[in-house]
Each structure stands twice: as structure tokens, then as C-alpha cells.
């Protein structure tokens, strides 16, 4: 039932304040007098000690689920103090990459049925790793076959393009990071700030959804383009990859997410006055580096669309020649949840304007159960 919406993808994008709320429900504890804020993940509490003792945490997934894990990687690394590595499920299998008994392997999958991820899970089990699932589907193969895990509780996702599951996955993995790091006194303040940030997040998502019309206007400008680049780094490297994935899979427009730190190592050659480029430059530790990226793209006459923190338009838009998307600021590690929303809206409107099937893009299936 699409209710007042025309498409499931549109409904699911606009549902995110609610889906994020249900992902967090009962799992964040504000604490009473003298008690600190904390996170309670029922499915993990008996396994946290083992996870904390592991030598490495390996994230494994495909597509959007992989991107969500990439968005959560920095905060997991920071709060756990354990090295975190990334694996695309098919690539791990192709290489028969090493997995050890001392590894915690985290399998991220909306459907819980993706063939590559499931096979990587079998492979990790055979190699003795502790297997943790992050899934949206209770009773799915990945939920059943992992040792423990966290259900997203984001509600059923029908649109083939994953939207609300992505933001819930990031939040679930941020909570995972908070739970693993909970015994470290030195990061207590940081954790409490993130928990406060999580409480505020649905409200901020509601705010960023107000950009709907602005994104529709931007889509009108981009309707006939061949290609769109998206530059991001740090917490928002994943936002660049995921924004580009949404544009290519539903709007059927070539789009590439680029790690901004790699700009001079190749992508800069593509820049001219015709190719549209989205640069994500919201406030965090990478902000000044992104400002310098914008200047260099500007010097090559790039057609820039800059995503920045509210109030920063003047400081990111050199010479006033670029388009700006202003978003509300949240705790740095949660910013990817906010920043993806305008790009989801952009992909949605581009698709409708270009006359393509939004909920069932050609050649794609919701759940990829074959290899
Ligand atoms: C659970 C209940 C929830 C109830 C809550 C009350 C279920 C599915 N969840 O939620 O309805 O309101 O207690 O305390 O009955 N798991 C995996 N792999 C995965 C995902 C989950 O093994 O990929 C396991 C978990 O380790 C856990 C169980 O499934 O043993 C349920 O997980 P989850 O729903 O996340 O647990 P709670 O949030 O505690
Ligand atoms: C993109 C998309 C796919 C899935 C991928 C993994 O919008 O939906 O990239 O993310 O097929 O699916 P799950 O998460 O079900 O394992």
C-alpha cells in the first residue's frame, strides 16, 4: 500500500524518520540520575566480550548494504579500537580471502537472502569466525545462520532500490560500535554525544526531506545529462558511492562515486564545463580538504553542486557560481544518514522525469538469490 505516494521508493524515502525510530526503539537508554546513556542490543549482549577480543572485524555485503557498512566503518574503528576491513561478498569468495577464528565477520543484508553474502557466510563459518548478522528480515537465511545479530526493524522494503534500509543499517552499525566500545572510559563523552545525536536523528531527517522540491528542480536541470560524478571522503565516502549507485540503478544515468582524495590520481582529467559534479562538503574533520577540492574543480570550470552544512553556502561556493544543497548538521559519524537523503530524492525525481520504472529498474531484482 503506497498510501499518498506514487511509488514505493518515494514512500520509503519519506518514511525514514519513522523507520529510523523503529530501528532505535528500546535500544537507546538515556539513563536516570547519575546513570550514563547507553545502548542495549539484545541480540549481541552475550557476544560482546568475544567481539571485543577479536583481532579484526570484517564487514561483508553487496551493493547498498556494503555501502552502509563503509559508512559505519570509521566509527566502528574509532570506538572499538579494532582494525575494521571491508569485503564485497563476491570478491571475498573469488579470492578465497583469509578468514580466521579470531575474526568477527559482520554480514550486512537487507533481505538476508543475497546469494553471495550467504555463501560468504558459509565460508566464514567454515573458517571458524564469529558471524554477526545485520538484517532487516526476521527468519531470513542470514539471520538464521549467523551466531548472533541485530534486526533493523525498518519495516518491509518494496522498492528495488534500497533507501530506508540503508539509513537503518548505518544506525544499527553505529549502535553496534557504541555497544562494542561501551567498556572504554576514555570515549564515554563521545559515545554520549552520539547517543544524543541518535535521539535527534529522526527530526533532522524530517528537516532534510523538505529539500524534496529543490531536488526535483535540480533533477530538471540534470534530466538530459549522460553522467554525474559524486565526490566524498571520510564519513561521506560511502555517501558518494551510494548516491551514485541510486542514480545509476533507477535513473539509468551513468554515475560514479569518487573518493575525493583520489581526485588528482585520475578523475580530475574528466572535469570540464559540461560534466555535473556533486561534492559533499559538510562540516567534519575533512572540511578544509573538501574546500580545497572544490577550489581545484572550480579552477577547471567544473559544474559544481555542493552539499554543505546549513549556513556554509558562502564558504563553500567560491565565486558564487555553484549550486548549493544545504543540510542540517548532526554528529559527524551520523552525517551520512542525513546526506544520502537529498541524493535519494534526486535519483527518484530524475527517474520519474526521465520516464523510467522507479520501483522495478530494468534488469534488476530486489533479492539477488543467484550468483
Ligand atoms: C528481541 C525480539 C523483539 C522484542 C525484543 C524485546 C525478535 C526477532 N526480536 O529483539 O521482538 O521486542 O527482543 O526484548 O524476536 N539475530 C541473528 N542474526 C541476525 C539478526 C538477529 O542471529 O542477523 C539474533 C540475535 O542475536 C537475537 C535474535 O536474533 O538472538 C533477535 O534479534 P533482535 O531482533 O535484533 O533482538 P532484540 O532487539 O533483542
Ligand atoms: C541497491 C540495492 C542492491 C542491494 C544488494 C544487496 O539499491 O538494493 O545493491 O543492496 O543487492 O542486497 P541485500 O542487502 O538484500 O543483501
CSV table of C-alpha atoms and ligand atoms in Angstrom, one decimal:
chain,number,residue,atom,x,y,z
A,1,UNK,CA,0.0,0.0,0.0
A,2,UNK,CA,1.6,3.2,-1.2
A,3,UNK,CA,-0.8,5.5,0.6
A,4,UNK,CA,-0.5,9.0,-0.6
A,5,UNK,CA,2.7,8.3,-2.6
A,6,UNK,CA,3.0,7.4,-6.3
A,7,UNK,CA,5.9,4.9,-5.9
A,8,UNK,CA,7.3,2.7,-3.2
A,9,UNK,CA,10.7,4.3,-3.5
A,10,UNK,CA,9.2,7.7,-2.8
A,11,UNK,CA,7.2,6.3,0.1
A,12,UNK,CA,10.2,4.6,1.6
A,13,UNK,CA,12.4,7.7,1.3
A,14,UNK,CA,9.8,9.8,3.1
A,15,UNK,CA,9.2,7.1,5.7
A,16,UNK,CA,12.8,7.4,7.1
A,17,UNK,CA,12.0,9.4,10.2
A,18,UNK,CA,9.7,6.5,11.3
A,19,UNK,CA,11.9,3.6,10.1
A,20,UNK,CA,14.9,5.1,12.0
A,21,UNK,CA,12.8,5.5,15.1
A,22,UNK,CA,11.8,1.8,15.0
A,23,UNK,CA,15.4,0.7,14.4
A,24,UNK,CA,16.4,2.5,17.6
A,25,UNK,CA,13.3,1.7,19.6
A,26,UNK,CA,14.1,0.1,23.0
A,27,UNK,CA,17.8,0.1,22.2
A,28,UNK,CA,18.9,3.5,23.4
A,29,UNK,CA,18.9,4.2,27.1
A,30,UNK,CA,19.1,7.8,28.3
A,31,UNK,CA,19.9,6.7,31.9
A,32,UNK,CA,18.4,8.1,35.1
A,33,UNK,CA,20.1,10.2,37.8
A,34,UNK,CA,23.8,9.5,37.8
A,35,UNK,CA,23.4,6.9,35.1
A,36,UNK,CA,25.0,7.4,31.8
A,37,UNK,CA,23.5,7.0,28.3
A,38,UNK,CA,24.0,3.6,26.8
A,39,UNK,CA,22.9,1.2,24.0
A,40,UNK,CA,21.3,-2.2,24.5
A,41,UNK,CA,21.3,-4.6,21.6
A,42,UNK,CA,19.5,-7.7,22.9
A,43,UNK,CA,20.9,-9.9,20.2
A,44,UNK,CA,24.5,-9.1,20.9
A,45,UNK,CA,24.8,-8.7,24.7
A,46,UNK,CA,26.0,-12.3,25.3
A,47,UNK,CA,28.6,-12.0,22.5
A,48,UNK,CA,30.2,-8.5,23.1
A,49,UNK,CA,33.1,-9.9,25.2
A,50,UNK,CA,34.0,-12.3,22.3
A,51,UNK,CA,33.7,-9.5,19.8
A,52,UNK,CA,35.9,-7.2,21.9
A,53,UNK,CA,38.6,-9.9,22.0
A,54,UNK,CA,38.6,-10.4,18.2
A,55,UNK,CA,41.7,-9.4,16.2
A,56,UNK,CA,39.8,-7.9,13.3
A,57,UNK,CA,36.2,-7.0,12.4
A,58,UNK,CA,35.4,-7.7,8.7
A,59,UNK,CA,32.3,-6.2,7.1
A,60,UNK,CA,30.8,-8.3,4.3
A,61,UNK,CA,28.0,-7.3,2.0
A,62,UNK,CA,26.9,-6.3,-1.6
A,63,UNK,CA,25.6,-3.1,-3.2
A,64,UNK,CA,23.9,-0.7,-0.8
A,65,UNK,CA,24.5,-2.9,2.2
A,66,UNK,CA,28.2,-2.8,1.5
A,67,UNK,CA,28.0,1.0,1.2
A,68,UNK,CA,26.2,1.2,4.6
A,69,UNK,CA,29.0,-0.8,6.2
A,70,UNK,CA,31.5,1.5,4.6
A,71,UNK,CA,29.7,4.5,6.2
A,72,UNK,CA,29.9,2.9,9.6
A,73,UNK,CA,33.5,1.7,9.3
A,74,UNK,CA,35.1,4.9,10.7
A,75,UNK,CA,33.0,5.0,13.9
A,76,UNK,CA,33.4,1.3,14.5
A,77,UNK,CA,37.2,1.6,14.1
A,78,UNK,CA,37.2,4.6,16.5
A,79,UNK,CA,35.1,3.2,19.2
A,80,UNK,CA,36.2,-0.5,19.1
A,81,UNK,CA,39.9,0.1,18.7
A,82,UNK,CA,39.9,-3.0,16.5
A,83,UNK,CA,41.0,-2.9,12.8
A,84,UNK,CA,38.0,-3.0,10.5
A,85,UNK,CA,38.3,-4.3,7.0
A,86,UNK,CA,35.7,-4.3,4.1
A,87,UNK,CA,34.8,-7.2,1.8
A,88,UNK,CA,32.4,-7.2,-1.1
A,89,UNK,CA,31.0,-10.8,-0.7
A,90,UNK,CA,31.7,-11.9,-4.3
A,91,UNK,CA,35.2,-10.6,-4.2
A,92,UNK,CA,36.0,-12.4,-0.9
A,93,UNK,CA,34.8,-15.6,-2.5
A,94,UNK,CA,36.6,-15.0,-5.8
A,95,UNK,CA,39.9,-14.6,-3.9
A,96,UNK,CA,39.1,-17.1,-1.2
A,97,UNK,CA,40.5,-14.3,1.1
A,98,UNK,CA,41.8,-15.2,4.6
A,99,UNK,CA,39.3,-15.6,7.4
A,100,UNK,CA,40.4,-16.5,10.9
A,101,UNK,CA,39.0,-17.9,14.2
A,102,UNK,CA,39.9,-14.6,15.8
A,103,UNK,CA,37.8,-12.6,13.3
A,104,UNK,CA,34.4,-11.2,13.8
A,105,UNK,CA,32.6,-11.2,10.4
A,106,UNK,CA,29.7,-8.9,10.2
A,107,UNK,CA,27.2,-9.8,7.4
A,108,UNK,CA,25.1,-6.9,6.2
A,109,UNK,CA,22.0,-7.6,4.2
A,110,UNK,CA,18.5,-6.1,3.9
A,111,UNK,CA,16.9,-9.2,2.5
A,112,UNK,CA,19.0,-11.7,4.4
A,113,UNK,CA,18.9,-13.9,1.3
A,114,UNK,CA,21.6,-12.5,-1.1
A,115,UNK,CA,23.4,-15.5,-2.5
A,116,UNK,CA,26.9,-14.0,-2.5
A,117,UNK,CA,26.6,-12.8,1.1
A,118,UNK,CA,25.1,-16.1,2.2
A,119,UNK,CA,27.9,-18.1,0.6
A,120,UNK,CA,30.5,-15.8,2.2
A,121,UNK,CA,28.8,-16.6,5.5
A,122,UNK,CA,29.2,-20.3,4.9
A,123,UNK,CA,32.8,-19.7,4.1
A,124,UNK,CA,33.4,-17.6,7.2
A,125,UNK,CA,31.7,-20.3,9.3
A,126,UNK,CA,33.9,-23.0,7.9
A,127,UNK,CA,36.9,-20.9,8.8
A,128,UNK,CA,35.8,-20.5,12.4
A,129,UNK,CA,35.0,-16.8,12.5
A,130,UNK,CA,32.3,-15.4,14.8
A,131,UNK,CA,29.5,-14.4,12.5
A,132,UNK,CA,27.2,-11.5,13.2
A,133,UNK,CA,24.2,-10.5,11.0
A,134,UNK,CA,22.7,-7.1,10.4
A,135,UNK,CA,19.5,-7.9,8.6
A,136,UNK,CA,16.0,-6.5,8.0
A,137,UNK,CA,14.3,-9.8,7.6
A,138,UNK,CA,13.5,-11.9,10.6
A,139,UNK,CA,13.8,-15.6,9.8
A,140,UNK,CA,15.9,-15.0,6.7
A,141,UNK,CA,18.8,-17.3,5.8
A,142,UNK,CA,21.4,-14.8,7.1
A,143,UNK,CA,19.5,-14.1,10.3
A,144,UNK,CA,19.2,-17.9,10.9
A,145,UNK,CA,22.7,-18.9,10.1
A,146,UNK,CA,24.7,-16.2,12.0
A,147,UNK,CA,25.7,-16.8,15.6
A,148,UNK,CA,24.0,-13.5,16.7
A,149,UNK,CA,23.0,-10.2,15.2
A,150,UNK,CA,20.8,-7.2,15.1
A,151,UNK,CA,17.5,-6.9,13.2
A,152,UNK,CA,16.9,-3.5,11.6
A,153,UNK,CA,13.2,-3.4,12.2
A,154,UNK,CA,12.9,-0.8,9.4
A,155,UNK,CA,9.8,-2.4,8.0
A,156,UNK,CA,9.4,-4.2,4.7
A,157,UNK,CA,11.2,-2.5,1.8
A,158,UNK,CA,9.5,-3.0,-1.5
A,159,UNK,CA,11.2,-0.6,-4.0
A,160,UNK,CA,14.1,-2.5,-5.6
A,161,UNK,CA,16.4,0.5,-4.8
A,162,UNK,CA,17.3,0.3,-1.1
A,163,UNK,CA,16.7,3.6,0.7
A,164,UNK,CA,15.2,3.3,4.2
A,165,UNK,CA,17.2,0.0,4.8
A,166,UNK,CA,20.4,1.9,4.1
A,167,UNK,CA,19.9,4.6,6.7
A,168,UNK,CA,18.7,2.0,9.3
A,169,UNK,CA,21.8,-0.1,8.5
A,170,UNK,CA,24.1,2.8,9.3
A,171,UNK,CA,22.2,3.5,12.5
A,172,UNK,CA,22.3,-0.2,13.5
A,173,UNK,CA,26.0,-0.4,12.9
A,174,UNK,CA,26.6,2.9,14.8
A,175,UNK,CA,24.8,1.2,17.7
A,176,UNK,CA,27.0,-1.8,17.2
A,177,UNK,CA,30.1,0.4,17.5
A,178,UNK,CA,28.6,2.0,20.7
A,179,UNK,CA,27.9,-1.4,22.2
A,180,UNK,CA,31.4,-2.7,21.5
A,181,UNK,CA,33.1,0.4,22.8
A,182,UNK,CA,30.9,0.6,25.9
A,183,UNK,CA,33.6,-0.5,28.3
A,184,UNK,CA,36.1,2.2,27.3
A,185,UNK,CA,36.0,5.1,29.8
A,186,UNK,CA,38.1,7.5,27.6
A,187,UNK,CA,35.4,7.6,24.9
A,188,UNK,CA,32.4,7.9,27.2
A,189,UNK,CA,31.8,11.6,26.3
A,190,UNK,CA,32.0,10.8,22.6
A,191,UNK,CA,29.6,7.9,22.9
A,192,UNK,CA,27.1,10.0,24.9
A,193,UNK,CA,27.2,12.7,22.2
A,194,UNK,CA,26.5,10.1,19.5
A,195,UNK,CA,23.6,8.7,21.5
A,196,UNK,CA,22.1,12.2,21.9
A,197,UNK,CA,22.7,12.6,18.1
A,198,UNK,CA,20.7,9.3,17.5
A,199,UNK,CA,17.8,10.6,19.5
A,200,UNK,CA,17.7,13.8,17.4
A,201,UNK,CA,18.2,12.0,14.1
A,202,UNK,CA,14.6,11.3,13.0
A,203,UNK,CA,13.8,15.0,13.5
A,204,UNK,CA,16.8,16.0,11.4
A,205,UNK,CA,15.8,13.6,8.6
A,206,UNK,CA,12.4,15.1,8.6
A,207,UNK,CA,14.1,18.5,8.1
A,208,UNK,CA,16.3,17.3,5.2
A,209,UNK,CA,13.2,15.8,3.5
A,210,UNK,CA,12.0,19.3,3.0
A,211,UNK,CA,14.5,19.6,0.2
A,212,UNK,CA,12.2,17.5,-2.0
A,213,UNK,CA,11.1,20.3,-4.3
A,214,UNK,CA,14.7,21.6,-4.5
A,215,UNK,CA,15.9,18.2,-5.6
A,216,UNK,CA,13.1,18.0,-8.2
A,217,UNK,CA,14.3,21.3,-9.6
A,218,UNK,CA,17.8,20.0,-9.7
A,219,UNK,CA,16.7,16.8,-11.4
A,220,UNK,CA,15.0,19.0,-14.1
A,221,UNK,CA,18.4,20.6,-14.7
A,222,UNK,CA,20.1,17.3,-15.0
A,223,UNK,CA,17.5,15.4,-16.9
A,224,UNK,CA,19.4,15.1,-20.2
A,225,UNK,CA,22.9,14.6,-18.8
A,226,UNK,CA,24.9,11.5,-19.7
A,227,UNK,CA,26.8,11.3,-16.5
A,228,UNK,CA,27.1,12.6,-12.9
A,229,UNK,CA,30.1,12.4,-10.6
A,230,UNK,CA,29.8,12.4,-6.8
A,231,UNK,CA,32.9,13.3,-4.7
A,232,UNK,CA,33.1,12.4,-1.0
A,233,UNK,CA,35.6,11.4,1.7
A,234,UNK,CA,35.9,10.3,5.3
A,235,UNK,CA,32.4,9.6,6.7
A,236,UNK,CA,30.9,10.5,3.4
A,237,UNK,CA,33.0,8.4,1.0
A,238,UNK,CA,30.1,5.9,1.4
A,239,UNK,CA,27.6,8.7,0.6
A,240,UNK,CA,29.3,9.3,-2.7
A,241,UNK,CA,29.2,5.6,-3.7
A,242,UNK,CA,25.6,5.2,-2.5
A,243,UNK,CA,24.4,8.4,-4.1
A,244,UNK,CA,25.9,7.3,-7.4
A,245,UNK,CA,24.5,3.8,-7.1
A,246,UNK,CA,21.0,5.2,-6.7
A,247,UNK,CA,21.3,7.5,-9.7
A,248,UNK,CA,22.7,4.7,-12.0
A,249,UNK,CA,20.3,1.9,-10.9
A,250,UNK,CA,17.0,3.8,-11.0
A,251,UNK,CA,17.6,6.9,-13.3
A,252,UNK,CA,19.7,4.8,-15.7
A,253,UNK,CA,22.2,7.5,-15.9
A,254,UNK,CA,25.9,6.8,-15.6
A,255,UNK,CA,27.1,8.0,-12.2
A,256,UNK,CA,30.3,7.4,-10.3
A,257,UNK,CA,31.1,7.9,-6.6
A,258,UNK,CA,34.7,9.1,-6.2
A,259,UNK,CA,36.9,9.2,-3.1
A,260,UNK,CA,37.9,12.9,-3.2
A,261,UNK,CA,41.4,12.1,-2.0
A,262,UNK,CA,41.9,10.2,-5.3
A,263,UNK,CA,40.8,13.2,-7.5
A,264,UNK,CA,44.3,14.0,-8.7
A,265,UNK,CA,45.1,10.4,-9.4
A,266,UNK,CA,42.8,10.2,-12.5
A,267,UNK,CA,39.3,11.6,-12.1
A,268,UNK,CA,40.4,15.2,-12.5
A,269,UNK,CA,41.0,14.5,-16.2
A,270,UNK,CA,37.2,14.2,-16.7
A,271,UNK,CA,36.4,17.6,-15.4
A,272,UNK,CA,35.3,20.3,-17.9
A,273,UNK,CA,32.5,22.9,-18.1
A,274,UNK,CA,29.9,20.3,-19.1
A,275,UNK,CA,30.1,17.4,-16.6
A,276,UNK,CA,28.0,17.9,-13.5
A,277,UNK,CA,29.7,17.1,-10.2
A,278,UNK,CA,28.2,16.8,-6.7
A,279,UNK,CA,30.8,17.5,-4.0
A,280,UNK,CA,29.9,16.5,-0.4
A,281,UNK,CA,31.4,19.1,1.9
A,282,UNK,CA,29.5,19.1,5.2
A,283,UNK,CA,31.4,20.0,8.4
A,284,UNK,CA,33.7,17.4,9.8
A,285,UNK,CA,37.4,16.9,10.1
A,286,UNK,CA,37.8,16.7,6.3
A,287,UNK,CA,36.0,20.0,5.6
A,288,UNK,CA,39.1,22.1,4.8
A,289,UNK,CA,40.4,19.3,2.5
A,290,UNK,CA,37.0,19.4,0.7
A,291,UNK,CA,37.2,23.2,0.4
A,292,UNK,CA,40.4,22.8,-1.5
A,293,UNK,CA,38.9,20.1,-3.7
A,294,UNK,CA,36.1,22.5,-4.6
A,295,UNK,CA,38.6,25.2,-5.5
A,296,UNK,CA,40.5,22.9,-7.8
A,297,UNK,CA,37.4,21.7,-9.5
A,298,UNK,CA,36.3,25.3,-9.8
A,299,UNK,CA,39.6,26.2,-11.4
A,300,UNK,CA,38.9,23.6,-14.1
A,301,UNK,CA,35.5,25.1,-14.6
A,302,UNK,CA,33.6,22.1,-13.1
A,303,UNK,CA,29.8,22.4,-13.0
A,304,UNK,CA,29.6,22.1,-9.2
A,305,UNK,CA,26.7,21.1,-7.0
A,306,UNK,CA,28.0,21.4,-3.4
A,307,UNK,CA,26.3,19.7,-0.4
A,308,UNK,CA,27.2,21.7,2.7
A,309,UNK,CA,26.1,22.3,6.3
A,310,UNK,CA,23.3,24.9,6.7
A,311,UNK,CA,24.8,28.4,6.7
A,312,UNK,CA,28.0,27.4,4.9
A,313,UNK,CA,26.9,28.3,1.4
A,314,UNK,CA,29.2,31.3,1.2
A,315,UNK,CA,32.3,29.5,2.4
A,316,UNK,CA,32.0,26.5,0.0
A,317,UNK,CA,30.8,28.2,-3.1
A,318,UNK,CA,33.8,30.1,-4.5
A,319,UNK,CA,32.8,32.9,-6.8
A,320,UNK,CA,29.1,32.0,-6.2
A,321,UNK,CA,28.9,30.0,-9.4
A,322,UNK,CA,27.8,26.7,-8.0
A,323,UNK,CA,24.5,25.2,-6.9
A,324,UNK,CA,24.3,24.5,-3.2
A,325,UNK,CA,22.4,21.9,-1.2
A,326,UNK,CA,22.3,22.9,2.5
A,327,UNK,CA,21.6,20.2,5.0
A,328,UNK,CA,21.2,20.1,8.8
A,329,UNK,CA,24.3,19.2,10.8
A,330,UNK,CA,24.4,16.2,13.1
A,331,UNK,CA,27.2,14.3,14.9
A,332,UNK,CA,29.9,13.7,12.3
A,333,UNK,CA,29.6,9.9,12.2
A,334,UNK,CA,25.8,10.2,11.7
A,335,UNK,CA,26.0,12.8,8.9
A,336,UNK,CA,25.9,10.1,6.2
A,337,UNK,CA,22.3,9.3,7.2
A,338,UNK,CA,21.3,12.9,6.5
A,339,UNK,CA,23.5,13.4,3.4
A,340,UNK,CA,22.2,10.5,1.5
A,341,UNK,CA,18.6,11.7,1.7
A,342,UNK,CA,18.9,14.6,-0.9
A,343,UNK,CA,20.6,12.2,-3.3
A,344,UNK,CA,17.9,9.6,-2.9
A,345,UNK,CA,15.4,12.3,-3.7
A,346,UNK,CA,17.5,13.4,-6.7
A,347,UNK,CA,17.7,9.9,-8.0
A,348,UNK,CA,13.9,9.4,-7.5
A,349,UNK,CA,12.9,12.6,-9.4
A,350,UNK,CA,15.5,12.0,-12.2
A,351,UNK,CA,13.9,8.6,-12.7
A,352,UNK,CA,10.3,9.9,-12.9
A,353,UNK,CA,11.3,12.8,-15.2
A,354,UNK,CA,13.3,10.5,-17.5
A,355,UNK,CA,10.3,8.2,-17.7
A,356,UNK,CA,11.8,5.1,-16.2
A,357,UNK,CA,10.3,2.5,-13.9
A,358,UNK,CA,11.1,3.7,-10.3
A,359,UNK,CA,10.2,0.6,-8.3
A,360,UNK,CA,11.5,-2.0,-10.7
A,361,UNK,CA,14.5,-0.8,-12.6
A,362,UNK,CA,15.2,-2.8,-15.8
A,363,UNK,CA,17.3,-6.0,-15.3
A,364,UNK,CA,17.3,-5.8,-11.5
A,365,UNK,CA,15.7,-7.9,-8.8
A,366,UNK,CA,15.0,-7.0,-5.2
A,367,UNK,CA,16.7,-10.0,-3.8
A,368,UNK,CA,19.6,-11.4,-5.7
A,369,UNK,CA,19.4,-15.1,-4.9
A,370,UNK,CA,21.6,-16.4,-7.7
A,371,UNK,CA,25.3,-15.8,-8.3
B,1,LIG,C1,14.0,-9.1,20.5
B,1,LIG,C2,12.8,-9.5,19.7
B,1,LIG,C3,11.8,-8.3,19.7
B,1,LIG,C4,11.5,-7.9,21.2
B,1,LIG,C5,12.7,-7.7,22.0
B,1,LIG,C6,12.4,-7.5,23.4
B,1,LIG,C7,12.7,-11.0,17.8
B,1,LIG,C8,13.1,-11.2,16.3
B,1,LIG,N1,13.1,-9.9,18.4
B,1,LIG,O1,14.6,-8.0,19.9
B,1,LIG,O2,10.6,-8.7,19.0
B,1,LIG,O3,10.7,-6.8,21.2
B,1,LIG,O4,13.6,-8.8,21.9
B,1,LIG,O5,13.5,-7.5,24.2
B,1,LIG,O6,12.0,-11.8,18.3
B,1,LIG,N2,20.0,-12.5,15.2
B,1,LIG,C9,20.9,-13.2,14.5
B,1,LIG,N3,21.3,-12.8,13.2
B,1,LIG,C10,20.8,-11.6,12.7
B,1,LIG,C11,19.8,-10.9,13.4
B,1,LIG,C12,19.5,-11.3,14.6
B,1,LIG,O7,21.4,-14.2,14.9
B,1,LIG,O8,21.2,-11.3,11.5
B,1,LIG,C13,19.6,-13.0,16.5
B,1,LIG,C14,20.0,-12.1,17.7
B,1,LIG,O9,21.3,-12.5,18.1
B,1,LIG,C15,18.9,-12.4,18.7
B,1,LIG,C16,17.7,-12.6,17.8
B,1,LIG,O10,18.1,-12.9,16.5
B,1,LIG,O11,19.2,-13.6,19.4
B,1,LIG,C17,16.8,-11.4,17.8
B,1,LIG,O12,17.5,-10.3,17.4
B,1,LIG,P1,16.9,-8.8,17.5
B,1,LIG,O13,15.5,-8.8,17.0
B,1,LIG,O14,17.8,-7.8,17.0
B,1,LIG,O15,16.9,-8.7,19.1
B,1,LIG,P2,16.2,-7.7,20.1
B,1,LIG,O16,16.4,-6.3,19.7
B,1,LIG,O17,16.6,-8.1,21.5
B,2,LIG,C1,20.7,-1.1,-4.4
B,2,LIG,C2,20.3,-2.4,-3.9
B,2,LIG,C3,21.3,-3.6,-4.0
B,2,LIG,C4,21.3,-4.4,-2.7
B,2,LIG,C5,22.2,-5.6,-2.9
B,2,LIG,C6,22.3,-6.4,-1.5
B,2,LIG,O1,19.7,-0.2,-4.2
B,2,LIG,O2,19.2,-2.6,-3.5
B,2,LIG,O3,22.6,-3.1,-4.3
B,2,LIG,O4,21.7,-3.6,-1.7
B,2,LIG,O5,21.6,-6.5,-3.8
B,2,LIG,O6,21.0,-6.8,-1.1
B,2,LIG,P1,20.8,-7.2,0.4
B,2,LIG,O7,21.0,-6.0,1.3
B,2,LIG,O8,19.4,-7.7,0.4
B,2,LIG,O9,21.8,-8.3,0.7
